[in-house]
């Protein structure tokens, strides 16, 4: 199994940037495809971005395209989500997740989440 811990959330003004990190332990991260998801109050959890084990493939939700970038450093067992041009509607708890293979759903392992709040 792999354990995931997110960090980097916080309060930012609209138009600002944040970089979220997801550190893994238990197993090497290079075994897994990784994803970021988010859940806003009163809404279902939704897919944000995904990256393959090598970093060669990525996928983004329409809401994230052009503003967010997912990246990974397997040597550091860490996955990142760089978020630019943040909007109030990006406010949510952000979760990283791991799965075999690459995809936008069906993830097996989840972190505890990190809160992002974007003020207008």
mmCIF file of N, CA and C in Angstrom:
data_model
loop_
_atom_site.group_PDB
_atom_site.id
_atom_site.type_symbol
_atom_site.label_atom_id
_atom_site.label_comp_id
_atom_site.label_asym_id
_atom_site.label_seq_id
_atom_site.Cartn_x
_atom_site.Cartn_y
_atom_site.Cartn_z
ATOM 1 N N UNK A 1 0.836 -1.192 0.000
ATOM 2 C CA UNK A 1 0.000 0.000 0.000
ATOM 3 C C UNK A 1 0.869 1.240 0.000
ATOM 4 N N UNK A 2 0.264 2.346 -0.347
ATOM 5 C CA UNK A 2 0.944 3.627 -0.337
ATOM 6 C C UNK A 2 0.131 4.593 0.515
ATOM 7 N N UNK A 3 0.830 5.391 1.299
ATOM 8 C CA UNK A 3 0.199 6.437 2.099
ATOM 9 C C UNK A 3 0.525 7.784 1.471
ATOM 10 N N UNK A 4 -0.483 8.646 1.407
ATOM 11 C CA UNK A 4 -0.346 9.933 0.729
ATOM 12 C C UNK A 4 -0.659 11.067 1.693
ATOM 13 N N UNK A 5 0.163 12.107 1.666
ATOM 14 C CA UNK A 5 -0.046 13.271 2.520
ATOM 15 C C UNK A 5 0.080 14.525 1.676
ATOM 16 N N UNK A 6 -0.995 15.306 1.611
ATOM 17 C CA UNK A 6 -0.998 16.552 0.851
ATOM 18 C C UNK A 6 -0.555 17.716 1.734
ATOM 19 N N UNK A 7 -0.006 18.726 1.088
ATOM 20 C CA UNK A 7 0.349 19.963 1.776
ATOM 21 C C UNK A 7 0.334 21.093 0.760
ATOM 22 N N UNK A 8 0.425 22.323 1.275
ATOM 23 C CA UNK A 8 0.515 23.479 0.393
ATOM 24 C C UNK A 8 -0.759 24.273 0.233
ATOM 25 N N UNK A 9 -1.843 23.797 0.815
ATOM 26 C CA UNK A 9 -3.082 24.551 0.735
ATOM 27 C C UNK A 9 -3.025 25.814 1.577
ATOM 28 N N UNK A 10 -4.034 26.646 1.428
ATOM 29 C CA UNK A 10 -4.084 27.867 2.211
ATOM 30 C C UNK A 10 -5.044 28.864 1.617
ATOM 31 N N UNK A 11 -4.905 30.097 2.063
ATOM 32 C CA UNK A 11 -5.744 31.199 1.616
ATOM 33 C C UNK A 11 -4.986 32.045 0.604
ATOM 34 N N UNK A 12 -5.619 32.315 -0.520
ATOM 35 C CA UNK A 12 -4.983 33.118 -1.563
ATOM 36 C C UNK A 12 -6.045 34.002 -2.210
ATOM 37 N N UNK A 13 -5.636 35.153 -2.694
ATOM 38 C CA UNK A 13 -6.561 36.033 -3.390
ATOM 39 C C UNK A 13 -6.772 35.561 -4.820
ATOM 40 N N UNK A 14 -7.904 35.892 -5.366
ATOM 41 C CA UNK A 14 -8.185 35.568 -6.760
ATOM 42 C C UNK A 14 -7.070 36.118 -7.649
ATOM 43 N N UNK A 15 -6.665 35.298 -8.610
ATOM 44 C CA UNK A 15 -5.558 35.656 -9.485
ATOM 45 C C UNK A 15 -4.211 35.166 -8.992
ATOM 46 N N UNK A 16 -4.163 34.722 -7.755
ATOM 47 C CA UNK A 16 -2.916 34.251 -7.184
ATOM 48 C C UNK A 16 -2.608 32.804 -7.538
ATOM 49 N N UNK A 17 -1.539 32.293 -6.942
ATOM 50 C CA UNK A 17 -1.063 30.947 -7.234
ATOM 51 C C UNK A 17 -0.786 30.174 -5.953
ATOM 52 N N UNK A 18 -0.896 28.868 -6.062
ATOM 53 C CA UNK A 18 -0.512 27.944 -4.999
ATOM 54 C C UNK A 18 0.097 26.712 -5.638
ATOM 55 N N UNK A 19 1.012 26.069 -4.936
ATOM 56 C CA UNK A 19 1.516 24.774 -5.374
ATOM 57 C C UNK A 19 1.236 23.753 -4.290
ATOM 58 N N UNK A 20 0.457 22.782 -4.641
ATOM 59 C CA UNK A 20 0.166 21.682 -3.733
ATOM 60 C C UNK A 20 1.194 20.573 -3.937
ATOM 61 N N UNK A 21 1.519 19.900 -2.852
ATOM 62 C CA UNK A 21 2.426 18.756 -2.901
ATOM 63 C C UNK A 21 1.737 17.540 -2.314
ATOM 64 N N UNK A 22 2.120 16.384 -2.802
ATOM 65 C CA UNK A 22 1.598 15.124 -2.288
ATOM 66 C C UNK A 22 2.793 14.200 -2.097
ATOM 67 N N UNK A 23 3.104 13.906 -0.855
ATOM 68 C CA UNK A 23 4.241 13.044 -0.533
ATOM 69 C C UNK A 23 3.746 11.638 -0.247
ATOM 70 N N UNK A 24 4.458 10.669 -0.793
ATOM 71 C CA UNK A 24 4.059 9.279 -0.633
ATOM 72 C C UNK A 24 5.036 8.532 0.251
ATOM 73 N N UNK A 25 4.514 7.554 0.950
ATOM 74 C CA UNK A 25 5.346 6.640 1.738
ATOM 75 C C UNK A 25 4.740 5.255 1.661
ATOM 76 N N UNK A 26 5.527 4.273 2.018
ATOM 77 C CA UNK A 26 5.034 2.909 2.008
ATOM 78 C C UNK A 26 5.444 2.151 0.762
ATOM 79 N N UNK A 27 5.271 2.768 -0.378
ATOM 80 C CA UNK A 27 5.722 2.193 -1.632
ATOM 81 C C UNK A 27 6.205 3.319 -2.517
ATOM 82 N N UNK A 28 7.063 2.976 -3.452
ATOM 83 C CA UNK A 28 7.566 4.012 -4.341
ATOM 84 C C UNK A 28 6.448 4.531 -5.226
ATOM 85 N N UNK A 29 6.430 5.834 -5.386
ATOM 86 C CA UNK A 29 5.379 6.480 -6.160
ATOM 87 C C UNK A 29 5.445 6.115 -7.634
ATOM 88 N N UNK A 30 6.611 5.722 -8.084
ATOM 89 C CA UNK A 30 6.772 5.427 -9.506
ATOM 90 C C UNK A 30 5.961 4.209 -9.941
ATOM 91 N N UNK A 31 5.396 3.484 -8.968
ATOM 92 C CA UNK A 31 4.561 2.340 -9.313
ATOM 93 C C UNK A 31 3.163 2.758 -9.743
ATOM 94 N N UNK A 32 2.807 4.021 -9.527
ATOM 95 C CA UNK A 32 1.415 4.432 -9.658
ATOM 96 C C UNK A 32 1.192 5.593 -10.615
ATOM 97 N N UNK A 33 0.013 5.570 -11.237
ATOM 98 C CA UNK A 33 -0.514 6.781 -11.832
ATOM 99 C C UNK A 33 -1.087 7.626 -10.697
ATOM 100 N N UNK A 34 -1.003 8.942 -10.825
ATOM 101 C CA UNK A 34 -1.414 9.834 -9.751
ATOM 102 C C UNK A 34 -2.448 10.824 -10.257
ATOM 103 N N UNK A 35 -3.295 11.252 -9.338
ATOM 104 C CA UNK A 35 -4.312 12.236 -9.710
ATOM 105 C C UNK A 35 -4.574 13.218 -8.586
ATOM 106 N N UNK A 36 -5.130 14.343 -8.979
ATOM 107 C CA UNK A 36 -5.629 15.332 -8.025
ATOM 108 C C UNK A 36 -7.127 15.475 -8.231
ATOM 109 N N UNK A 37 -7.841 15.543 -7.128
ATOM 110 C CA UNK A 37 -9.274 15.735 -7.125
ATOM 111 C C UNK A 37 -9.605 16.858 -6.151
ATOM 112 N N UNK A 38 -10.825 17.359 -6.220
ATOM 113 C CA UNK A 38 -11.226 18.377 -5.258
ATOM 114 C C UNK A 38 -12.703 18.220 -4.926
ATOM 115 N N UNK A 39 -13.049 18.708 -3.751
ATOM 116 C CA UNK A 39 -14.437 18.675 -3.316
ATOM 117 C C UNK A 39 -14.774 19.992 -2.637
ATOM 118 N N UNK A 40 -15.702 20.705 -3.241
ATOM 119 C CA UNK A 40 -16.183 21.963 -2.686
ATOM 120 C C UNK A 40 -17.364 21.679 -1.764
ATOM 121 N N UNK A 41 -17.643 22.590 -0.843
ATOM 122 C CA UNK A 41 -18.765 22.384 0.087
ATOM 123 C C UNK A 41 -20.068 22.145 -0.660
ATOM 124 N N UNK A 42 -20.777 21.088 -0.282
ATOM 125 C CA UNK A 42 -22.058 20.789 -0.892
ATOM 126 C C UNK A 42 -21.988 20.169 -2.265
ATOM 127 N N UNK A 43 -20.788 19.873 -2.738
ATOM 128 C CA UNK A 43 -20.631 19.302 -4.079
ATOM 129 C C UNK A 43 -19.919 17.955 -3.998
ATOM 130 N N UNK A 44 -20.039 17.198 -5.074
ATOM 131 C CA UNK A 44 -19.338 15.932 -5.142
ATOM 132 C C UNK A 44 -17.866 16.160 -5.473
ATOM 133 N N UNK A 45 -17.073 15.179 -5.102
ATOM 134 C CA UNK A 45 -15.654 15.249 -5.447
ATOM 135 C C UNK A 45 -15.506 15.143 -6.964
ATOM 136 N N UNK A 46 -14.596 15.947 -7.513
ATOM 137 C CA UNK A 46 -14.415 15.963 -8.963
ATOM 138 C C UNK A 46 -12.946 15.850 -9.335
ATOM 139 N N UNK A 47 -12.722 15.299 -10.495
ATOM 140 C CA UNK A 47 -11.382 15.131 -11.041
ATOM 141 C C UNK A 47 -10.804 16.484 -11.424
ATOM 142 N N UNK A 48 -9.511 16.658 -11.162
ATOM 143 C CA UNK A 48 -8.812 17.881 -11.547
ATOM 144 C C UNK A 48 -7.713 17.593 -12.570
ATOM 145 N N UNK A 49 -6.807 16.661 -12.240
ATOM 146 C CA UNK A 49 -5.675 16.382 -13.121
ATOM 147 C C UNK A 49 -5.119 14.997 -12.816
ATOM 148 N N UNK A 50 -4.465 14.413 -13.807
ATOM 149 C CA UNK A 50 -3.840 13.106 -13.641
ATOM 150 C C UNK A 50 -2.520 13.066 -14.385
ATOM 151 N N UNK A 51 -1.623 12.199 -13.916
ATOM 152 C CA UNK A 51 -0.326 12.037 -14.554
ATOM 153 C C UNK A 51 0.064 10.568 -14.496
ATOM 154 N N UNK A 52 0.661 10.080 -15.570
ATOM 155 C CA UNK A 52 1.096 8.691 -15.613
ATOM 156 C C UNK A 52 2.341 8.482 -14.766
ATOM 157 N N UNK A 53 2.717 7.214 -14.570
ATOM 158 C CA UNK A 53 3.832 6.914 -13.680
ATOM 159 C C UNK A 53 5.121 7.570 -14.152
ATOM 160 N N UNK A 54 5.301 7.691 -15.462
ATOM 161 C CA UNK A 54 6.522 8.285 -16.003
ATOM 162 C C UNK A 54 6.438 9.787 -16.161
ATOM 163 N N UNK A 55 5.224 10.316 -16.050
ATOM 164 C CA UNK A 55 5.030 11.737 -16.319
ATOM 165 C C UNK A 55 4.787 12.031 -17.783
ATOM 166 N N UNK A 56 4.783 10.998 -18.620
ATOM 167 C CA UNK A 56 4.650 11.212 -20.046
ATOM 168 C C UNK A 56 3.249 11.516 -20.521
ATOM 169 N N UNK A 57 2.260 11.177 -19.710
ATOM 170 C CA UNK A 57 0.861 11.464 -20.051
ATOM 171 C C UNK A 57 0.227 12.270 -18.941
ATOM 172 N N UNK A 58 -0.541 13.262 -19.330
ATOM 173 C CA UNK A 58 -1.306 14.041 -18.369
ATOM 174 C C UNK A 58 -2.722 14.245 -18.894
ATOM 175 N N UNK A 59 -3.611 14.537 -17.979
ATOM 176 C CA UNK A 59 -5.001 14.843 -18.334
ATOM 177 C C UNK A 59 -5.513 15.891 -17.354
ATOM 178 N N UNK A 60 -6.397 16.761 -17.837
ATOM 179 C CA UNK A 60 -6.926 17.832 -17.013
ATOM 180 C C UNK A 60 -8.428 17.960 -17.209
ATOM 181 N N UNK A 61 -9.101 18.351 -16.137
ATOM 182 C CA UNK A 61 -10.492 18.769 -16.268
ATOM 183 C C UNK A 61 -10.527 20.076 -17.048
ATOM 184 N N UNK A 62 -11.640 20.337 -17.707
ATOM 185 C CA UNK A 62 -11.745 21.585 -18.472
ATOM 186 C C UNK A 62 -11.509 22.792 -17.587
ATOM 187 N N UNK A 63 -11.939 22.721 -16.347
ATOM 188 C CA UNK A 63 -11.795 23.850 -15.424
ATOM 189 C C UNK A 63 -10.337 24.120 -15.071
ATOM 190 N N UNK A 64 -9.478 23.137 -15.266
ATOM 191 C CA UNK A 64 -8.068 23.257 -14.895
ATOM 192 C C UNK A 64 -7.152 23.545 -16.079
ATOM 193 N N UNK A 65 -7.605 23.270 -17.269
ATOM 194 C CA UNK A 65 -6.756 23.436 -18.449
ATOM 195 C C UNK A 65 -6.287 24.873 -18.604
ATOM 196 N N UNK A 66 -4.999 25.026 -18.834
ATOM 197 C CA UNK A 66 -4.425 26.341 -19.037
ATOM 198 C C UNK A 66 -4.075 27.088 -17.764
ATOM 199 N N UNK A 67 -4.534 26.583 -16.614
ATOM 200 C CA UNK A 67 -4.240 27.253 -15.338
ATOM 201 C C UNK A 67 -3.470 26.357 -14.379
ATOM 202 N N UNK A 68 -3.750 25.053 -14.403
ATOM 203 C CA UNK A 68 -3.124 24.116 -13.469
ATOM 204 C C UNK A 68 -2.142 23.225 -14.227
ATOM 205 N N UNK A 69 -1.081 22.824 -13.526
ATOM 206 C CA UNK A 69 -0.114 21.892 -14.092
ATOM 207 C C UNK A 69 0.211 20.820 -13.073
ATOM 208 N N UNK A 70 0.072 19.574 -13.481
ATOM 209 C CA UNK A 70 0.443 18.448 -12.624
ATOM 210 C C UNK A 70 1.836 17.977 -13.023
ATOM 211 N N UNK A 71 2.631 17.639 -12.020
ATOM 212 C CA UNK A 71 3.991 17.168 -12.276
ATOM 213 C C UNK A 71 4.372 16.178 -11.173
ATOM 214 N N UNK A 72 5.412 15.435 -11.424
ATOM 215 C CA UNK A 72 5.856 14.486 -10.400
ATOM 216 C C UNK A 72 7.373 14.388 -10.397
ATOM 217 N N UNK A 73 7.904 14.048 -9.238
ATOM 218 C CA UNK A 73 9.325 13.781 -9.077
ATOM 219 C C UNK A 73 9.418 12.438 -8.377
ATOM 220 N N UNK A 74 9.627 11.394 -9.144
ATOM 221 C CA UNK A 74 9.631 10.053 -8.563
ATOM 222 C C UNK A 74 10.805 9.846 -7.611
ATOM 223 N N UNK A 75 11.904 10.539 -7.847
ATOM 224 C CA UNK A 75 13.051 10.418 -6.948
ATOM 225 C C UNK A 75 12.719 10.958 -5.563
ATOM 226 N N UNK A 76 11.822 11.939 -5.519
ATOM 227 C CA UNK A 76 11.399 12.521 -4.237
ATOM 228 C C UNK A 76 10.066 11.943 -3.764
ATOM 229 N N UNK A 77 9.522 11.000 -4.540
ATOM 230 C CA UNK A 77 8.243 10.378 -4.170
ATOM 231 C C UNK A 77 7.153 11.420 -3.945
ATOM 232 N N UNK A 78 7.113 12.416 -4.822
ATOM 233 C CA UNK A 78 6.207 13.543 -4.635
ATOM 234 C C UNK A 78 5.536 13.912 -5.947
ATOM 235 N N UNK A 79 4.267 14.283 -5.842
ATOM 236 C CA UNK A 79 3.497 14.792 -6.968
ATOM 237 C C UNK A 79 3.065 16.213 -6.625
ATOM 238 N N UNK A 80 2.990 17.053 -7.637
ATOM 239 C CA UNK A 80 2.675 18.462 -7.424
ATOM 240 C C UNK A 80 1.470 18.882 -8.264
ATOM 241 N N UNK A 81 0.802 19.907 -7.793
ATOM 242 C CA UNK A 81 -0.218 20.576 -8.599
ATOM 243 C C UNK A 81 0.037 22.068 -8.485
ATOM 244 N N UNK A 82 0.538 22.643 -9.565
ATOM 245 C CA UNK A 82 0.751 24.087 -9.628
ATOM 246 C C UNK A 82 -0.539 24.726 -10.104
ATOM 247 N N UNK A 83 -1.069 25.628 -9.320
ATOM 248 C CA UNK A 83 -2.348 26.263 -9.640
ATOM 249 C C UNK A 83 -2.119 27.763 -9.793
ATOM 250 N N UNK A 84 -2.384 28.269 -10.977
ATOM 251 C CA UNK A 84 -2.229 29.695 -11.276
ATOM 252 C C UNK A 84 -3.578 30.303 -11.615
ATOM 253 N N UNK A 85 -3.633 31.628 -11.586
ATOM 254 C CA UNK A 85 -4.857 32.353 -11.934
ATOM 255 C C UNK A 85 -6.062 31.788 -11.183
ATOM 256 N N UNK A 86 -5.890 31.624 -9.902
ATOM 257 C CA UNK A 86 -6.942 31.000 -9.099
ATOM 258 C C UNK A 86 -8.193 31.856 -9.037
ATOM 259 N N UNK A 87 -9.319 31.170 -8.974
ATOM 260 C CA UNK A 87 -10.621 31.812 -8.925
ATOM 261 C C UNK A 87 -11.353 31.393 -7.647
ATOM 262 N N UNK A 88 -12.305 32.179 -7.192
ATOM 263 C CA UNK A 88 -13.058 31.768 -5.997
ATOM 264 C C UNK A 88 -13.700 30.389 -6.154
ATOM 265 N N UNK A 89 -14.082 30.034 -7.354
ATOM 266 C CA UNK A 89 -14.706 28.720 -7.558
ATOM 267 C C UNK A 89 -13.714 27.565 -7.463
ATOM 268 N N UNK A 90 -12.435 27.868 -7.321
ATOM 269 C CA UNK A 90 -11.437 26.814 -7.079
ATOM 270 C C UNK A 90 -11.369 26.446 -5.600
ATOM 271 N N UNK A 91 -12.088 27.178 -4.769
ATOM 272 C CA UNK A 91 -12.111 26.865 -3.340
ATOM 273 C C UNK A 91 -12.651 25.462 -3.108
ATOM 274 N N UNK A 92 -11.872 24.642 -2.411
ATOM 275 C CA UNK A 92 -12.238 23.238 -2.193
ATOM 276 C C UNK A 92 -11.177 22.575 -1.333
ATOM 277 N N UNK A 93 -11.485 21.378 -0.892
ATOM 278 C CA UNK A 93 -10.461 20.501 -0.335
ATOM 279 C C UNK A 93 -9.874 19.709 -1.494
ATOM 280 N N UNK A 94 -8.566 19.735 -1.619
ATOM 281 C CA UNK A 94 -7.869 19.066 -2.705
ATOM 282 C C UNK A 94 -7.231 17.777 -2.190
ATOM 283 N N UNK A 95 -7.476 16.715 -2.929
ATOM 284 C CA UNK A 95 -6.976 15.387 -2.557
ATOM 285 C C UNK A 95 -6.061 14.853 -3.650
ATOM 286 N N UNK A 96 -4.977 14.195 -3.244
ATOM 287 C CA UNK A 96 -4.226 13.430 -4.223
ATOM 288 C C UNK A 96 -4.581 11.958 -4.064
ATOM 289 N N UNK A 97 -4.392 11.224 -5.132
ATOM 290 C CA UNK A 97 -4.795 9.827 -5.147
ATOM 291 C C UNK A 97 -3.868 9.038 -6.061
ATOM 292 N N UNK A 98 -3.817 7.728 -5.832
ATOM 293 C CA UNK A 98 -2.946 6.850 -6.607
ATOM 294 C C UNK A 98 -3.727 5.646 -7.117
ATOM 295 N N UNK A 99 -3.303 5.157 -8.265
ATOM 296 C CA UNK A 99 -3.935 3.975 -8.855
ATOM 297 C C UNK A 99 -2.935 3.271 -9.760
ATOM 298 N N UNK A 100 -3.218 2.043 -10.067
ATOM 299 C CA UNK A 100 -2.466 1.357 -11.109
ATOM 300 C C UNK A 100 -2.873 1.943 -12.455
ATOM 301 N N UNK A 101 -1.897 2.122 -13.315
ATOM 302 C CA UNK A 101 -2.202 2.642 -14.635
ATOM 303 C C UNK A 101 -2.515 4.130 -14.610
ATOM 304 N N UNK A 102 -3.148 4.603 -15.687
ATOM 305 C CA UNK A 102 -3.431 6.026 -15.867
ATOM 306 C C UNK A 102 -4.912 6.201 -16.109
ATOM 307 N N UNK A 103 -5.500 7.198 -15.456
ATOM 308 C CA UNK A 103 -6.913 7.436 -15.690
ATOM 309 C C UNK A 103 -7.427 8.606 -14.897
ATOM 310 N N UNK A 104 -8.703 8.937 -15.128
ATOM 311 C CA UNK A 104 -9.331 10.065 -14.453
ATOM 312 C C UNK A 104 -10.311 9.615 -13.378
ATOM 313 N N UNK A 105 -10.393 8.322 -13.134
ATOM 314 C CA UNK A 105 -11.278 7.796 -12.100
ATOM 315 C C UNK A 105 -10.724 6.477 -11.583
ATOM 316 N N UNK A 106 -11.472 5.848 -10.651
ATOM 317 C CA UNK A 106 -11.124 4.526 -10.123
ATOM 318 C C UNK A 106 -9.775 4.529 -9.416
ATOM 319 N N UNK A 107 -9.568 5.481 -8.549
ATOM 320 C CA UNK A 107 -8.342 5.544 -7.765
ATOM 321 C C UNK A 107 -8.485 4.724 -6.496
ATOM 322 N N UNK A 108 -7.379 4.126 -6.072
ATOM 323 C CA UNK A 108 -7.404 3.184 -4.961
ATOM 324 C C UNK A 108 -6.951 3.777 -3.633
ATOM 325 N N UNK A 109 -6.024 4.701 -3.667
ATOM 326 C CA UNK A 109 -5.438 5.247 -2.450
ATOM 327 C C UNK A 109 -5.613 6.760 -2.450
ATOM 328 N N UNK A 110 -5.961 7.286 -1.252
ATOM 329 C CA UNK A 110 -6.281 8.701 -1.131
ATOM 330 C C UNK A 110 -5.565 9.320 0.058
ATOM 331 N N UNK A 111 -5.205 10.595 -0.095
ATOM 332 C CA UNK A 111 -4.707 11.360 1.024
ATOM 333 C C UNK A 111 -5.840 11.956 1.821
ATOM 334 N N UNK A 112 -5.491 12.721 2.843
ATOM 335 C CA UNK A 112 -6.503 13.276 3.737
ATOM 336 C C UNK A 112 -7.037 14.633 3.253
ATOM 337 N N UNK A 113 -6.350 15.218 2.291
ATOM 338 C CA UNK A 113 -6.803 16.476 1.707
ATOM 339 C C UNK A 113 -6.131 17.698 2.295
ATOM 340 N N UNK A 114 -6.098 18.745 1.497
ATOM 341 C CA UNK A 114 -5.594 20.037 1.950
ATOM 342 C C UNK A 114 -6.557 21.111 1.463
ATOM 343 N N UNK A 115 -6.886 22.057 2.331
ATOM 344 C CA UNK A 115 -7.899 23.069 2.021
ATOM 345 C C UNK A 115 -7.284 24.210 1.232
ATOM 346 N N UNK A 116 -7.964 24.587 0.162
ATOM 347 C CA UNK A 116 -7.625 25.769 -0.616
ATOM 348 C C UNK A 116 -8.807 26.718 -0.562
ATOM 349 N N UNK A 117 -8.529 27.960 -0.202
ATOM 350 C CA UNK A 117 -9.578 28.965 -0.157
ATOM 351 C C UNK A 117 -9.110 30.161 -0.980
ATOM 352 N N UNK A 118 -9.919 30.522 -1.980
ATOM 353 C CA UNK A 118 -9.591 31.632 -2.855
ATOM 354 C C UNK A 118 -10.590 32.754 -2.605
ATOM 355 N N UNK A 119 -10.085 33.874 -2.156
ATOM 356 C CA UNK A 119 -10.959 34.997 -1.857
ATOM 357 C C UNK A 119 -11.106 35.903 -3.074
ATOM 358 N N UNK A 120 -12.251 36.535 -3.176
ATOM 359 C CA UNK A 120 -12.523 37.418 -4.323
ATOM 360 C C UNK A 120 -12.086 38.840 -4.036
#
